[in-house]
XYZ file of C-alpha atoms in Angstrom:
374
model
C 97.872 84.097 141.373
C 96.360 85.959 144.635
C 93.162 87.557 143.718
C 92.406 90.949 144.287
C 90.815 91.129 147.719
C 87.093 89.376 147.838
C 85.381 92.774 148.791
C 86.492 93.951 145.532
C 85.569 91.004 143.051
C 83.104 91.703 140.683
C 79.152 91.951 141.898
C 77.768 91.361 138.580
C 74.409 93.286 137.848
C 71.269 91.102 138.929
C 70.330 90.882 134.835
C 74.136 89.558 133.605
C 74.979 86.213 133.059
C 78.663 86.017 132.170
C 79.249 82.558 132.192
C 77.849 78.983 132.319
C 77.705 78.599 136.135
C 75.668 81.542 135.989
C 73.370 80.446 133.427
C 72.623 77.310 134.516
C 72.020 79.337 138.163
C 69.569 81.649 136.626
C 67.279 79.028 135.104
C 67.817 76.936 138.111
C 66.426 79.737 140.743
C 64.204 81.769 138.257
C 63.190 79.547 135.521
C 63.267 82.163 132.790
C 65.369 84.253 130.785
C 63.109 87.056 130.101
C 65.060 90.525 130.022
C 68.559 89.157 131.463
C 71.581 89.724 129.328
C 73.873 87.159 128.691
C 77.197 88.075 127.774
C 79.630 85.614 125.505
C 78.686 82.406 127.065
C 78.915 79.129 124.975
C 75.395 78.192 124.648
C 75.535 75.351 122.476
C 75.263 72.533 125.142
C 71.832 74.390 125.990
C 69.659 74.071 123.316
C 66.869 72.157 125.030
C 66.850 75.386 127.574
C 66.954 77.397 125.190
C 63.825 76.131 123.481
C 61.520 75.923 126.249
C 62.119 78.672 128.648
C 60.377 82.083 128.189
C 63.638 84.556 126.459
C 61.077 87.476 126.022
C 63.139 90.965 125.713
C 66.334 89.136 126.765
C 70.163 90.032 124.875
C 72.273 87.101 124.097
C 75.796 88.979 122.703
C 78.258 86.994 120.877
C 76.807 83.962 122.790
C 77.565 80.405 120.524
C 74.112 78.499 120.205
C 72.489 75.970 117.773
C 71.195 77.847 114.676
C 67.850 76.689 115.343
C 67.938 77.577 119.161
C 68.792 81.370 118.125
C 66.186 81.380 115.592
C 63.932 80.255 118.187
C 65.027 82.971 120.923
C 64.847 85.446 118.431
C 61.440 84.636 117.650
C 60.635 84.858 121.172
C 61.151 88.409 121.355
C 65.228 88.102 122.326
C 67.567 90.026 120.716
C 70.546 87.830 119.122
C 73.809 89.536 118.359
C 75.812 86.029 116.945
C 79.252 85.930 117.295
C 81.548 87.422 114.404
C 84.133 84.810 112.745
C 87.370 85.504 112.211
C 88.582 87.916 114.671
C 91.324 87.670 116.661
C 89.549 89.134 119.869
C 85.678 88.625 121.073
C 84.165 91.769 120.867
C 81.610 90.796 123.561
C 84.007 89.325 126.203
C 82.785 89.687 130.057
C 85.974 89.655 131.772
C 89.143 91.309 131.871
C 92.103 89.764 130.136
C 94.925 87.274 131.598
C 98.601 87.416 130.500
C 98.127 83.740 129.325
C 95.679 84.502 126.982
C 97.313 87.718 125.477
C 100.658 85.767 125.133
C 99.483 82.877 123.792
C 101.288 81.419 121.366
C 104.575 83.147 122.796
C 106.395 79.715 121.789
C 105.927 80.672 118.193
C 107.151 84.236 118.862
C 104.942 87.000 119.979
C 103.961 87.735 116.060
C 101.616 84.564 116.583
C 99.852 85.842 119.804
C 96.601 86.601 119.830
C 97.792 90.519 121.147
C 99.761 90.887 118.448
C 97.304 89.428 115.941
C 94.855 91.871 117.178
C 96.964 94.762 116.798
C 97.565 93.770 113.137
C 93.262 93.833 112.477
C 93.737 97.078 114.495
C 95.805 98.894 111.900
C 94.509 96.827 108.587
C 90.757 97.742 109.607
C 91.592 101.256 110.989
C 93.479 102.086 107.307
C 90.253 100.830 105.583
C 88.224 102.662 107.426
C 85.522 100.078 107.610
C 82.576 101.064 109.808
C 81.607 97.940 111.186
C 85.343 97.090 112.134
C 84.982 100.634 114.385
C 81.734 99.373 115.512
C 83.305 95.985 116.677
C 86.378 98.150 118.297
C 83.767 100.340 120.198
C 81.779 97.459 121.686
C 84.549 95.728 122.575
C 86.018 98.682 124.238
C 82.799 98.799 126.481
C 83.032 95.936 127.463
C 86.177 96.004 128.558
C 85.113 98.611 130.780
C 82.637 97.058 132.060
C 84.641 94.279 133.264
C 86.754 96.464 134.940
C 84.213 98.130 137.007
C 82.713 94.901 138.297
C 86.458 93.597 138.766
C 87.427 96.519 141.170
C 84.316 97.070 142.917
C 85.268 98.512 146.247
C 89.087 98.783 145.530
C 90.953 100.898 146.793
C 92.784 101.491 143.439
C 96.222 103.451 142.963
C 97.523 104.480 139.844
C 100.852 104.039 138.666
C 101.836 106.091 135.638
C 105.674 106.802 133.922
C 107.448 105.784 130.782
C 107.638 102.669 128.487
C 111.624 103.551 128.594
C 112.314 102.945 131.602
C 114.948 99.822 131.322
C 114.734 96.501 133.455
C 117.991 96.056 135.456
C 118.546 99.454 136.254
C 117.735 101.766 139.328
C 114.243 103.467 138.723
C 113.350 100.227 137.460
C 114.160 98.686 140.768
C 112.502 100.985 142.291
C 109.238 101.237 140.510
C 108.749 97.521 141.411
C 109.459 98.421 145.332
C 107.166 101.224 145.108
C 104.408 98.516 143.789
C 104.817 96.190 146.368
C 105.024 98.538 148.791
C 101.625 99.964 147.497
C 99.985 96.424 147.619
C 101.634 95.081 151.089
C 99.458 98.129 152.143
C 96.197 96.729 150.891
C 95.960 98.749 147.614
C 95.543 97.617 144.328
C 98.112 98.944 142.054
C 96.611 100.060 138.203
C 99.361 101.290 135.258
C 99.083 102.108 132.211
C 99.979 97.912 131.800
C 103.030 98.253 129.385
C 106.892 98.186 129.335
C 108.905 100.287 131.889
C 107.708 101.899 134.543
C 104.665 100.383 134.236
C 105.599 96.319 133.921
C 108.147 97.602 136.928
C 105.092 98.483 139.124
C 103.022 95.505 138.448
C 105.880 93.350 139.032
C 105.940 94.620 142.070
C 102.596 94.079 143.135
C 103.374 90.314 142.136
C 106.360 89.895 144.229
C 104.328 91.032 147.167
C 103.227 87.918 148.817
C 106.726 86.700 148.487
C 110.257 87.533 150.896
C 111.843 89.867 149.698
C 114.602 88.202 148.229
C 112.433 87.053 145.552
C 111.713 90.807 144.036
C 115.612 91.016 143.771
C 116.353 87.619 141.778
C 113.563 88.395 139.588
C 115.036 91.570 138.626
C 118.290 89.912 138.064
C 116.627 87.607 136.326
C 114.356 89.890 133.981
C 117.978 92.140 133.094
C 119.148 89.615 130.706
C 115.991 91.397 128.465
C 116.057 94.700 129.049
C 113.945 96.162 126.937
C 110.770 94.985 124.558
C 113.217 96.159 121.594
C 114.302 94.506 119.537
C 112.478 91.627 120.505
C 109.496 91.625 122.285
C 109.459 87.715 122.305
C 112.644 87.538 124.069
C 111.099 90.250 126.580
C 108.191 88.703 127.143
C 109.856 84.975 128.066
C 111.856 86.368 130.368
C 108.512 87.525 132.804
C 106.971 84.337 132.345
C 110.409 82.892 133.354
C 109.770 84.584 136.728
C 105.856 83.954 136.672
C 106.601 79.644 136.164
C 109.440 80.048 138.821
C 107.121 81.970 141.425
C 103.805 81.321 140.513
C 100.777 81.950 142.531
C 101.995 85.843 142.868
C 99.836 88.892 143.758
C 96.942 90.584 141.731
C 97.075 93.776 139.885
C 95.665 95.655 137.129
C 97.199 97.069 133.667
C 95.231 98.922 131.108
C 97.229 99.058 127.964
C 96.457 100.362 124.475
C 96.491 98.656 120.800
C 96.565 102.478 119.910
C 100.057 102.156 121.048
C 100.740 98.972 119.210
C 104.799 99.257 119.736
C 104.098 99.009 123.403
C 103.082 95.314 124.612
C 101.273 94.382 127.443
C 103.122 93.299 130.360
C 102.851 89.744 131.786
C 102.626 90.849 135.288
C 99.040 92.261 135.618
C 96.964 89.551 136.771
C 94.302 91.340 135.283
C 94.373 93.111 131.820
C 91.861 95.724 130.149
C 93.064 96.084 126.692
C 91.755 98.947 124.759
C 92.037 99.489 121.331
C 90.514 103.700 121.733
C 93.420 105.389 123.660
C 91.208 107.848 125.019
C 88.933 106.093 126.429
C 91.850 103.768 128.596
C 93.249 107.096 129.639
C 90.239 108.190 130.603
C 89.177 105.292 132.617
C 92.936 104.682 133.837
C 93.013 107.716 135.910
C 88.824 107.527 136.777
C 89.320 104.381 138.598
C 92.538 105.371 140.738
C 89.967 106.562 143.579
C 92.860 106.247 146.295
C 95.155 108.696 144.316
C 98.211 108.456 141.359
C 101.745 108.044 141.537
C 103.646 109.824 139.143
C 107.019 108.501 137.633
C 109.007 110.254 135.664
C 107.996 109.728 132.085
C 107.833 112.001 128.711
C 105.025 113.288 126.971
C 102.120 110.780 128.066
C 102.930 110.632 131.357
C 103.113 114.587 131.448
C 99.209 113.829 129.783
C 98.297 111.624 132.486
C 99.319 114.025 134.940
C 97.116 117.065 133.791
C 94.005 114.651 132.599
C 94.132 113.829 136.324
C 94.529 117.078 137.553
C 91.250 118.716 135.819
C 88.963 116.504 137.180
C 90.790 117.139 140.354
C 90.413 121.180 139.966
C 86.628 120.998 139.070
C 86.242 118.443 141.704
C 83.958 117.085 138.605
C 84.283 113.169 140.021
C 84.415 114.508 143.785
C 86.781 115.190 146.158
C 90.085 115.533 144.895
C 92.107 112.442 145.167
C 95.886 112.340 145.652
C 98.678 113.323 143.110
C 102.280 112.262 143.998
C 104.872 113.229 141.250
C 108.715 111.875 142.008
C 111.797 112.981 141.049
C 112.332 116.476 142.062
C 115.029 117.006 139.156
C 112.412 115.893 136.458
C 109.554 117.474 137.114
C 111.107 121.033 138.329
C 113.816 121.271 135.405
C 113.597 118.571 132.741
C 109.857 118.708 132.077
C 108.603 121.516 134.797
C 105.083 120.141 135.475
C 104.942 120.418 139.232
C 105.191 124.215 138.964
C 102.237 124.247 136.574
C 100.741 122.047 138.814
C 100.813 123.641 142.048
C 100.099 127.287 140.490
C 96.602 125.426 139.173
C 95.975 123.819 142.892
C 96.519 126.749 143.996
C 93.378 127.983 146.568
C 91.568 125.182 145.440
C 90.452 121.825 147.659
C 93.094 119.257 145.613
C 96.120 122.116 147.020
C 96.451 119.722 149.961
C 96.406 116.481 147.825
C 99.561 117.335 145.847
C 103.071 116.594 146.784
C 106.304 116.150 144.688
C 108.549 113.913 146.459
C 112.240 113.444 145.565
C 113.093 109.469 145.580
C 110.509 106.800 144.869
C 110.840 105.567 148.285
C 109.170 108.628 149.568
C 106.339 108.000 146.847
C 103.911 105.318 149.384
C 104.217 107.599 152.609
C 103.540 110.692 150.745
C 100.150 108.938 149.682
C 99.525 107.741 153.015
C 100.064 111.619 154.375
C 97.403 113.318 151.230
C 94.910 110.742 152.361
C 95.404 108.041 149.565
C-alpha cells in the first residue's frame, strides 16, 4: 500500500522507542536507557541488555520482558507498567492500526475479529463500570493519538465527514470515492470519520488513486453486490478486501472510527486506522488534524456535529487561522437540515467568512477547497 508521503511519516520524539529496530539503535549509539520511554516492544529476546545497561528513570509500557529482567529494571529506578492479559487490544500500542489486523479473523466471520472482540470488552466493561477497564480505555485512547500525530507530521490533512448510510453502488457513493481520489491525486491526505458510507466511499477513493481510472469504477461494481454493513458486516467487509487482494499496493489514507459507535465498523480502506473507544475525543482530534480544511457530505445528526465542532474553533480562531469548510449538496444543507444558513450567519464579519463555501455537486467539492485556500 503507498505510504503517506515521507515528509509526513512519523518523527518519533528523541526519548521513544517504538519498536525493536529502535531499541537495539538506542543502545547501539547511546549505550543506555536512562529516561527513554519504550513503548510496547517485545523485550524478551533482551534480557542480557536489559540487565546490564543503566534504565535509571526510564518507562517501559506494556513492553514483554523476562520476569527477572523487569524486576531488575525496576530496581534500577525504571518504571514498569507489564502488559495486561487477556484483552483483546494493547492498551499501550505505538502505531496506528491496519485493516489486516482489525479484520483478522474475517474468515471466521467478523464476530471473531479482534474489532469486534474489542467492542464486546467495550460494552461488558463499560456496563460494569470497572475503573481500571476506563483506565485501560483512556490510555489506550492516548496512545492512539499519539500515533496519529507522529503518523501525519507535516500532512497536509483533509477531512472527509457524511453519513454511515450512504449505500455502495449508488450515486453519492460514487461520488464520495471521486471526491477522495481527487483530494489525494492533489497531494492531500484524505482523514474520515473511517466507517461505512460516506466515509469507506472517501477512503476508497484515496486507494484507487495510484491506479487508471477504470479501476475506481470496477471496484465499485464490484463492492455493490454488499451494499451495506447490514445485515452482515462479514459479507461487507469481504467484499473490500476482494478489491484490496485484486489491486493491492493502493494509496494511503487515514480513518478514525469509534467503538462508541459499535454498529458502525471500520472500513478496510484506510491504510491507516486510529480506533477510539471515547467518541469525543476522535471527534475532537478528527476535525483538529484536518489543517488543510473539511469536506462536508451530506449526513444526519453527526455529521451536522462535525460541522459546528469545526466551526467554533474556526470562529474563535482558538487553533489559528481558520481553515476551510466546504458543505455539498445545496438541497441538504439549505432545506433538509438548514446548517449552511446557521453557518454563514456565525461567519459572518469574522476571518473564517472567506473560508466557507456550500457547493452544489461533489464534483465542485476539491476546487472549492483549492479556491478557500485548503
Amino acid at each position: 500500500m503507498h505510504p503517506i508521503p515521507a515528509s509526513s511519516h512519523r518523527a518519533a520524539h528523541d526519548d521513544e522507542i517504538e519498536s525493536l529496530a529502535e531499541f537495539d539503535a538506542v543502545v547501539a549509539e547511546h549505550g543506555s536507557l536512562a529516561r527513554f520511554r519504550v513503548q510496547a516492544v517485545d523485550l524478551t529476546g533482551r534480557t542480557d541488555v536489559l540487565l546490564r545497561l543503566d534504565t535509571t528513570g526510564a518507562v517501559f509500557l506494556g513492553c514483554p520482558m523476562d520476569p527477572g529482567a523487569a524486576a531488575h529494571v525496576a530496581a534500577a529506578g525504571a518504571l514498569v507498567f507489564p502488559p495486561v492479559p487477556g484483552l483483546p487490544f494493547d492498551p499501550y500500542r505505538a502505531f496506528a492500526y491496519t485493516p489486516d489486523e482489525l479484520f483478522d479473523s474475517l474468515a471466521e466471520g467478523y464476530e471473531a475479529t479482534p474489532d469486534a472482540r474489542a467492542y464486546a470488552w467495550f460494552q461488558r466493561t463499560k456496563a460494569d463500570g470497572d475503573v481500571f477497564a476506563s483506565m485501560l480505555r483512556a490510555i489506550h485512547d492516548d496512545a492512539v493519538s499519539d500515533a496519529l500525530d507522529e503518523l501525519l507530521v507535516d500532512a497536509r490533512v483533509v477531512g472527509v465527514m457524511g453519513g454511515h448510510a450512504m449505500a455502495r453502488g449508488t450515486a453519492a457513493y460514487a461520488g464520495a470515492a471521486r471526491l477522495g481520489r481527487a483530494l489525494t491525486r492533489a497531494g492531500f491526505t484524505v482523514a474520515t470519520g473511517g466507517g461505512p458510507g460516506a466515509m469507506e466511499a472517501a477512503n476508497l477513493g484515496a486507494y484507487a488513486a495510484p491506479f487508471a481510472d477504470d479501476m475506481l469504477e470496477d471496484a465499485l461494481r464490484l463492492l455493490a453486490k454488499a451494499p451495506s454493513f447490514r445485515p452482515s458486516v462479514t459479507d461487507w467487509a469481504r467484499a473490500a478486501f476482494e478489491v484490496r487482494e485484486r489491486w493491492p499496493g493502493g494509496g494511503a489514507s487515514v480513518g478514525i472510527p469509534t467503538w462508541f459507535y459499535g454498529h458502525e465498523p471500520p472500513n478496510a480502506f484506510a491504510a491507516h486506522i486510529g480506533k477510539y473507544f471515547a467518541n469525543a475525543t476522535r471527534e475532537d482530534g478528527l476535525l483538529a488534524r484536518s489543517t488543510a480544511g473539511v469536506v462536508f457530505l451530506p449526513g444526519a445528526a453527526g455529521t451536522v456535529q462535525e460541522i459546528f465542532d469545526n466551526a467554533t474553533p474556526n470562529y474563535y480562531e482558538s487553533r489559528g487561522e481558520p481553515t476551510p469548510m466546504v458543505l455539498v449538496d445545496d438541497g441538504h444543507w439549505t432545506r433538509e437540515l438548514p446548517a449552511w444558513p446557521l453557518l454563514r450567519s456565525l461567519a459572518r464579519g469574522r476571518a473564517m467568512e472567506s473560508r466557507i463555501a456550500l457547493v452544489d455537486r461533489i464534483e465542485q467539492a476539491a476546487e472549492a477547497l483549492k479556491r478557500l485556500g485548503g
